[in-house]
mmCIF file of C-alpha atoms in Angstrom:
data_model
loop_
_atom_site.group_PDB
_atom_site.id
_atom_site.type_symbol
_atom_site.label_atom_id
_atom_site.label_comp_id
_atom_site.label_asym_id
_atom_site.label_seq_id
_atom_site.Cartn_x
_atom_site.Cartn_y
_atom_site.Cartn_z
ATOM 1 C CA MET A 21 0.000 0.000 0.000
ATOM 2 C CA ASN A 22 1.586 3.324 -1.081
ATOM 3 C CA SER A 23 1.525 6.528 0.938
ATOM 4 C CA VAL A 24 -1.380 8.008 -1.059
ATOM 5 C CA SER A 25 -3.611 4.994 -0.531
ATOM 6 C CA ARG A 26 -2.750 4.932 3.162
ATOM 7 C CA LYS A 27 -3.787 8.573 3.407
ATOM 8 C CA GLU A 28 -7.014 7.855 1.544
ATOM 9 C CA GLU A 29 -7.752 4.948 3.855
ATOM 10 C CA PHE A 30 -7.207 7.145 6.913
ATOM 11 C CA ILE A 31 -9.437 9.913 5.533
ATOM 12 C CA ASP A 32 -12.125 7.354 4.698
ATOM 13 C CA GLY A 33 -11.991 6.091 8.275
ATOM 14 C CA VAL A 34 -12.257 9.630 9.652
ATOM 15 C CA LYS A 35 -15.303 10.331 7.472
ATOM 16 C CA LYS A 36 -17.007 7.138 8.641
ATOM 17 C CA GLY A 37 -16.245 8.021 12.265
ATOM 18 C CA ILE A 38 -17.510 11.622 12.198
ATOM 19 C CA PRO A 39 -21.214 10.730 12.740
ATOM 20 C CA ILE A 40 -20.188 8.509 15.658
ATOM 21 C CA GLY A 41 -18.065 11.253 17.193
ATOM 22 C CA VAL A 42 -20.878 13.817 16.880
ATOM 23 C CA GLY A 43 -23.295 11.435 18.587
ATOM 24 C CA TYR A 44 -20.812 10.770 21.377
ATOM 25 C CA LEU A 45 -20.306 14.506 21.883
ATOM 26 C CA ALA A 46 -23.879 14.972 23.117
ATOM 27 C CA VAL A 47 -23.950 11.928 25.400
ATOM 28 C CA SER A 48 -20.533 12.593 26.942
ATOM 29 C CA PHE A 49 -21.538 16.223 27.562
ATOM 30 C CA THR A 50 -24.185 14.866 29.912
ATOM 31 C CA PHE A 51 -21.631 12.569 31.534
ATOM 32 C CA GLY A 52 -19.328 15.527 32.195
ATOM 33 C CA ILE A 53 -22.096 17.499 33.915
ATOM 34 C CA TRP A 54 -23.291 14.496 35.914
ATOM 35 C CA ALA A 55 -19.852 13.373 37.132
ATOM 36 C CA VAL A 56 -18.737 16.868 38.208
ATOM 37 C CA GLU A 57 -22.019 17.431 40.042
ATOM 38 C CA GLY A 58 -21.332 14.131 41.807
ATOM 39 C CA GLY A 59 -18.141 15.586 43.251
ATOM 40 C CA MET A 60 -15.392 14.519 40.840
ATOM 41 C CA PRO A 61 -12.726 17.019 39.746
ATOM 42 C CA ILE A 62 -12.795 18.035 36.101
ATOM 43 C CA TRP A 63 -9.423 16.505 35.245
ATOM 44 C CA MET A 64 -10.484 13.111 36.579
ATOM 45 C CA VAL A 65 -13.788 13.171 34.684
ATOM 46 C CA VAL A 66 -11.977 13.961 31.421
ATOM 47 C CA PHE A 67 -9.351 11.275 32.096
ATOM 48 C CA ILE A 68 -12.070 8.671 32.700
ATOM 49 C CA SER A 69 -13.622 9.420 29.317
ATOM 50 C CA PHE A 70 -10.297 9.476 27.482
ATOM 51 C CA SER A 71 -9.160 6.177 28.986
ATOM 52 C CA ASN A 72 -12.464 4.266 28.827
ATOM 53 C CA LEU A 73 -14.767 5.143 25.925
ATOM 54 C CA THR A 74 -17.315 2.619 27.201
ATOM 55 C CA SER A 75 -20.582 4.565 27.574
ATOM 56 C CA ALA A 76 -22.801 2.336 29.743
ATOM 57 C CA GLY A 77 -19.855 0.767 31.574
ATOM 58 C CA GLN A 78 -18.347 4.181 32.205
ATOM 59 C CA PHE A 79 -21.558 5.573 33.666
ATOM 60 C CA ALA A 80 -22.009 2.491 35.850
ATOM 61 C CA GLY A 81 -18.398 2.454 37.017
ATOM 62 C CA THR A 82 -18.413 6.153 37.831
ATOM 63 C CA ARG A 83 -21.666 5.760 39.744
ATOM 64 C CA LEU A 84 -20.041 3.057 41.883
ATOM 65 C CA ILE A 85 -16.984 5.257 42.458
ATOM 66 C CA LEU A 86 -19.221 8.095 43.634
ATOM 67 C CA ASP A 87 -20.994 5.621 45.928
ATOM 68 C CA ALA A 88 -17.610 4.593 47.413
ATOM 69 C CA ALA A 89 -17.990 0.963 46.282
ATOM 70 C CA SER A 90 -15.104 -1.475 46.721
ATOM 71 C CA PHE A 91 -12.448 -1.929 44.018
ATOM 72 C CA PHE A 92 -13.612 -5.509 43.515
ATOM 73 C CA GLU A 93 -17.225 -4.446 43.004
ATOM 74 C CA ILE A 94 -16.262 -1.697 40.559
ATOM 75 C CA GLY A 95 -13.897 -3.934 38.605
ATOM 76 C CA LEU A 96 -16.316 -6.848 38.366
ATOM 77 C CA SER A 97 -19.236 -4.624 37.360
ATOM 78 C CA VAL A 98 -17.284 -2.901 34.596
ATOM 79 C CA PHE A 99 -15.912 -6.261 33.404
ATOM 80 C CA VAL A 100 -19.364 -7.813 33.110
ATOM 81 C CA ILE A 101 -20.824 -4.779 31.324
ATOM 82 C CA ASN A 102 -17.884 -4.370 28.936
ATOM 83 C CA ILE A 103 -17.092 -8.014 28.189
ATOM 84 C CA ARG A 104 -18.828 -7.613 24.823
ATOM 85 C CA TYR A 105 -15.962 -5.394 23.684
ATOM 86 C CA MET A 106 -13.581 -8.314 24.114
ATOM 87 C CA LEU A 107 -15.777 -10.429 21.851
ATOM 88 C CA MET A 108 -16.134 -7.599 19.335
ATOM 89 C CA SER A 109 -12.361 -7.128 19.203
ATOM 90 C CA LEU A 110 -11.786 -10.831 18.638
ATOM 91 C CA ALA A 111 -14.365 -10.882 15.844
ATOM 92 C CA LEU A 112 -12.858 -7.778 14.262
ATOM 93 C CA THR A 113 -9.445 -9.423 13.939
ATOM 94 C CA GLN A 114 -10.966 -11.559 11.169
ATOM 95 C CA LYS A 115 -11.544 -8.389 9.125
ATOM 96 C CA LEU A 116 -8.071 -6.918 9.574
ATOM 97 C CA LYS A 117 -5.558 -7.062 6.743
ATOM 98 C CA GLU A 118 -2.773 -9.572 7.032
ATOM 99 C CA GLY A 119 0.360 -8.152 8.579
ATOM 100 C CA THR A 120 -1.448 -6.014 11.154
ATOM 101 C CA ARG A 121 0.904 -5.852 14.140
ATOM 102 C CA LEU A 122 -0.011 -6.747 17.722
ATOM 103 C CA GLY A 123 0.531 -3.188 18.914
ATOM 104 C CA GLN A 124 -1.884 -1.928 16.295
ATOM 105 C CA LYS A 125 -4.491 -4.510 17.310
ATOM 106 C CA LEU A 126 -4.232 -3.376 20.924
ATOM 107 C CA ILE A 127 -4.866 0.233 19.881
ATOM 108 C CA PHE A 128 -7.859 -0.828 17.802
ATOM 109 C CA GLY A 129 -9.182 -2.848 20.739
ATOM 110 C CA PHE A 130 -9.026 0.274 22.900
ATOM 111 C CA GLY A 131 -11.054 2.222 20.357
ATOM 112 C CA VAL A 132 -13.699 -0.434 19.669
ATOM 113 C CA THR A 133 -17.247 0.577 20.606
ATOM 114 C CA ASP A 134 -20.601 -0.794 19.457
ATOM 115 C CA GLU A 135 -20.801 1.755 16.646
ATOM 116 C CA VAL A 136 -17.138 1.461 15.609
ATOM 117 C CA PHE A 137 -17.472 -2.313 15.464
ATOM 118 C CA ALA A 138 -20.651 -2.082 13.381
ATOM 119 C CA VAL A 139 -18.992 0.201 10.813
ATOM 120 C CA ALA A 140 -15.726 -1.758 10.615
ATOM 121 C CA SER A 141 -17.288 -5.233 10.533
ATOM 122 C CA THR A 142 -19.707 -4.343 7.730
ATOM 123 C CA ARG A 143 -17.027 -2.915 5.454
ATOM 124 C CA GLU A 144 -16.961 -4.813 2.172
ATOM 125 C CA ARG A 145 -13.182 -5.080 1.947
ATOM 126 C CA LYS A 146 -10.525 -5.859 4.532
ATOM 127 C CA VAL A 147 -9.894 -3.277 7.224
ATOM 128 C CA SER A 148 -6.463 -1.649 7.138
ATOM 129 C CA ALA A 149 -4.564 -0.034 9.987
ATOM 130 C CA PRO A 150 -4.854 3.522 8.581
ATOM 131 C CA TYR A 151 -8.607 3.067 8.150
ATOM 132 C CA MET A 152 -9.007 1.930 11.767
ATOM 133 C CA TYR A 153 -6.853 4.786 13.041
ATOM 134 C CA GLY A 154 -9.161 7.224 11.284
ATOM 135 C CA LEU A 155 -12.321 5.415 12.331
ATOM 136 C CA ILE A 156 -11.530 5.400 16.063
ATOM 137 C CA SER A 157 -9.976 8.884 16.229
ATOM 138 C CA THR A 158 -13.159 10.937 15.832
ATOM 139 C CA PRO A 159 -15.203 8.933 18.374
ATOM 140 C CA ILE A 160 -12.378 9.255 20.907
ATOM 141 C CA ILE A 161 -12.120 13.006 20.282
ATOM 142 C CA GLY A 162 -15.896 13.459 20.382
ATOM 143 C CA TRP A 163 -16.326 11.485 23.604
ATOM 144 C CA THR A 164 -13.448 13.214 25.394
ATOM 145 C CA LEU A 165 -14.252 16.715 24.126
ATOM 146 C CA GLY A 166 -17.919 16.367 25.016
ATOM 147 C CA THR A 167 -16.984 15.298 28.526
ATOM 148 C CA PHE A 168 -14.660 18.261 28.930
ATOM 149 C CA LEU A 169 -17.271 20.741 27.689
ATOM 150 C CA GLY A 170 -19.910 19.266 29.987
ATOM 151 C CA ALA A 171 -17.588 19.248 32.981
ATOM 152 C CA VAL A 172 -16.477 22.855 32.441
ATOM 153 C CA THR A 173 -19.789 24.450 31.474
ATOM 154 C CA GLY A 174 -22.062 22.389 33.712
ATOM 155 C CA ASN A 175 -21.732 24.809 36.604
ATOM 156 C CA LEU A 176 -22.404 27.750 34.302
ATOM 157 C CA LEU A 177 -25.747 26.434 33.065
ATOM 158 C CA PRO A 178 -29.000 27.381 34.793
ATOM 159 C CA GLU A 179 -29.976 24.760 37.355
ATOM 160 C CA ARG A 180 -33.145 23.761 35.501
ATOM 161 C CA LEU A 181 -31.262 23.319 32.234
ATOM 162 C CA ALA A 182 -28.541 21.253 33.908
ATOM 163 C CA ASP A 183 -31.184 19.014 35.478
ATOM 164 C CA ALA A 184 -32.897 18.637 32.115
ATOM 165 C CA MET A 185 -29.626 17.573 30.508
ATOM 166 C CA GLY A 186 -29.525 14.672 32.947
ATOM 167 C CA ILE A 187 -32.534 13.201 31.181
ATOM 168 C CA ALA A 188 -30.276 12.554 28.193
ATOM 169 C CA LEU A 189 -28.617 9.762 30.184
ATOM 170 C CA TYR A 190 -31.873 7.844 30.445
ATOM 171 C CA ALA A 191 -32.702 8.654 26.829
ATOM 172 C CA MET A 192 -29.368 7.146 25.792
ATOM 173 C CA PHE A 193 -30.086 3.851 27.551
ATOM 174 C CA ILE A 194 -33.585 3.725 26.059
ATOM 175 C CA ALA A 195 -32.138 4.374 22.598
ATOM 176 C CA ILE A 196 -29.679 1.533 23.131
ATOM 177 C CA ILE A 197 -32.136 -1.153 24.237
ATOM 178 C CA ILE A 198 -35.383 -0.394 22.361
ATOM 179 C CA PRO A 199 -34.279 -0.907 18.696
ATOM 180 C CA PRO A 200 -32.649 -4.341 19.257
ATOM 181 C CA ALA A 201 -35.471 -5.373 21.612
ATOM 182 C CA LYS A 202 -38.003 -4.739 18.836
ATOM 183 C CA LYS A 203 -36.079 -7.064 16.529
ATOM 184 C CA SER A 204 -35.167 -9.832 18.983
ATOM 185 C CA ARG A 205 -37.387 -11.576 21.520
ATOM 186 C CA ALA A 206 -34.256 -12.889 23.226
ATOM 187 C CA ILE A 207 -33.011 -9.346 23.906
ATOM 188 C CA LEU A 208 -36.477 -8.252 25.007
ATOM 189 C CA GLY A 209 -36.647 -11.222 27.367
ATOM 190 C CA ALA A 210 -33.229 -10.422 28.818
ATOM 191 C CA ILE A 211 -34.286 -6.810 29.429
ATOM 192 C CA ILE A 212 -37.512 -7.846 31.167
ATOM 193 C CA ILE A 213 -35.747 -10.414 33.340
ATOM 194 C CA SER A 214 -33.077 -7.856 34.281
ATOM 195 C CA ILE A 215 -35.733 -5.320 35.291
ATOM 196 C CA ILE A 216 -37.604 -7.877 37.403
ATOM 197 C CA ILE A 217 -34.467 -9.084 39.185
ATOM 198 C CA THR A 218 -33.242 -5.529 39.771
ATOM 199 C CA CYS A 219 -36.594 -4.528 41.293
ATOM 200 C CA ILE A 220 -36.607 -7.596 43.539
ATOM 201 C CA LEU A 221 -33.087 -6.923 44.788
ATOM 202 C CA LYS A 222 -33.903 -3.229 45.261
ATOM 203 C CA TYR A 223 -37.259 -3.387 47.040
ATOM 204 C CA VAL A 224 -37.445 -6.760 48.804
ATOM 205 C CA PRO A 225 -36.064 -6.136 52.326
ATOM 206 C CA VAL A 226 -34.285 -9.491 52.599
ATOM 207 C CA PHE A 227 -31.946 -8.424 49.776
ATOM 208 C CA SER A 228 -31.173 -4.993 51.210
ATOM 209 C CA PHE A 229 -27.577 -6.026 51.965
ATOM 210 C CA ILE A 230 -26.813 -6.324 48.235
ATOM 211 C CA THR A 231 -25.227 -3.173 46.839
ATOM 212 C CA ASP A 232 -26.275 -1.579 43.552
ATOM 213 C CA GLY A 233 -23.113 -2.777 41.846
ATOM 214 C CA PHE A 234 -23.605 -6.430 42.736
ATOM 215 C CA ALA A 235 -27.329 -6.162 41.967
ATOM 216 C CA MET A 236 -26.395 -5.051 38.468
ATOM 217 C CA ILE A 237 -23.945 -7.951 38.101
ATOM 218 C CA ILE A 238 -26.486 -10.501 39.358
ATOM 219 C CA ALA A 239 -29.240 -9.208 37.070
ATOM 220 C CA THR A 240 -26.938 -9.183 34.033
ATOM 221 C CA VAL A 241 -25.560 -12.683 34.566
ATOM 222 C CA ILE A 242 -28.922 -14.308 35.362
ATOM 223 C CA ALA A 243 -30.759 -12.637 32.474
ATOM 224 C CA SER A 244 -28.016 -13.552 30.009
ATOM 225 C CA ALA A 245 -27.835 -17.151 31.243
ATOM 226 C CA VAL A 246 -31.606 -17.660 31.132
ATOM 227 C CA MET A 247 -31.966 -16.328 27.590
ATOM 228 C CA ALA A 248 -28.899 -18.278 26.417
ATOM 229 C CA VAL A 249 -30.746 -21.452 27.455
ATOM 230 C CA VAL A 250 -34.268 -20.412 26.412
ATOM 231 C CA ALA A 251 -33.404 -18.661 23.134
ATOM 232 C CA PRO A 252 -29.861 -19.538 22.037
ATOM 233 C CA VAL A 253 -28.480 -17.861 18.915
ATOM 234 C CA LYS A 254 -28.520 -20.298 16.003
ATOM 235 C CA GLU A 255 -25.476 -20.786 13.816
ATOM 236 C CA GLU A 256 -27.194 -19.449 10.690
ATOM 237 C CA GLU A 257 -28.141 -16.267 12.598
ATOM 238 C CA VAL A 258 -24.493 -15.685 13.490
ATOM 239 C CA GLN A 259 -23.419 -16.088 9.859
ATOM 240 C CA GLU A 260 -25.966 -13.557 8.700
#
């Protein structure tokens, strides 16, 4: 691959990543406001976004940090929520061009998100290193920049507006779960089971000793296990 084609590949990746980065900018803006209001310093909030890029896992992990949860609880919760990124990264290696170095794969693994994986895995031809560098750069910039802007300007916004921005967090989770739930009964079942288990652990007095972090882990594992048995993914569905 000559220098011109490498440049074109990088630019193509950047173009494909721009819509992702713009979307992340709005969501991470809310995260910045929320985390600073929770008591975190601005530099730490920005560092969390720059070093994680995990949306739901980042919100959950930060919530546990603000609640002074144990390191084990935080680590296990984030691992369970983000384990899909490990699977996505492994699947994406099948699309990478031959000769891609280990160091490059590690960088790509850091930048893999649901949207990045969807764009890269559906590309018709093999994915090159320059293309992946471009594809992950704009989401990383958008997520980190949005966090910084939210963290810095959050205190400057009127209280009512800042509170309203917090609704975007719940809107993000709804936007994540509703579309796939409409297409898959297995996902819908997992969501319903998770809600039921979470409510039981939250409101039944006998389970009051279970913290929010472990409740989330329990609900996730049980719901996933039940639906894996009741509605396993068939081989032809995976190939599609």
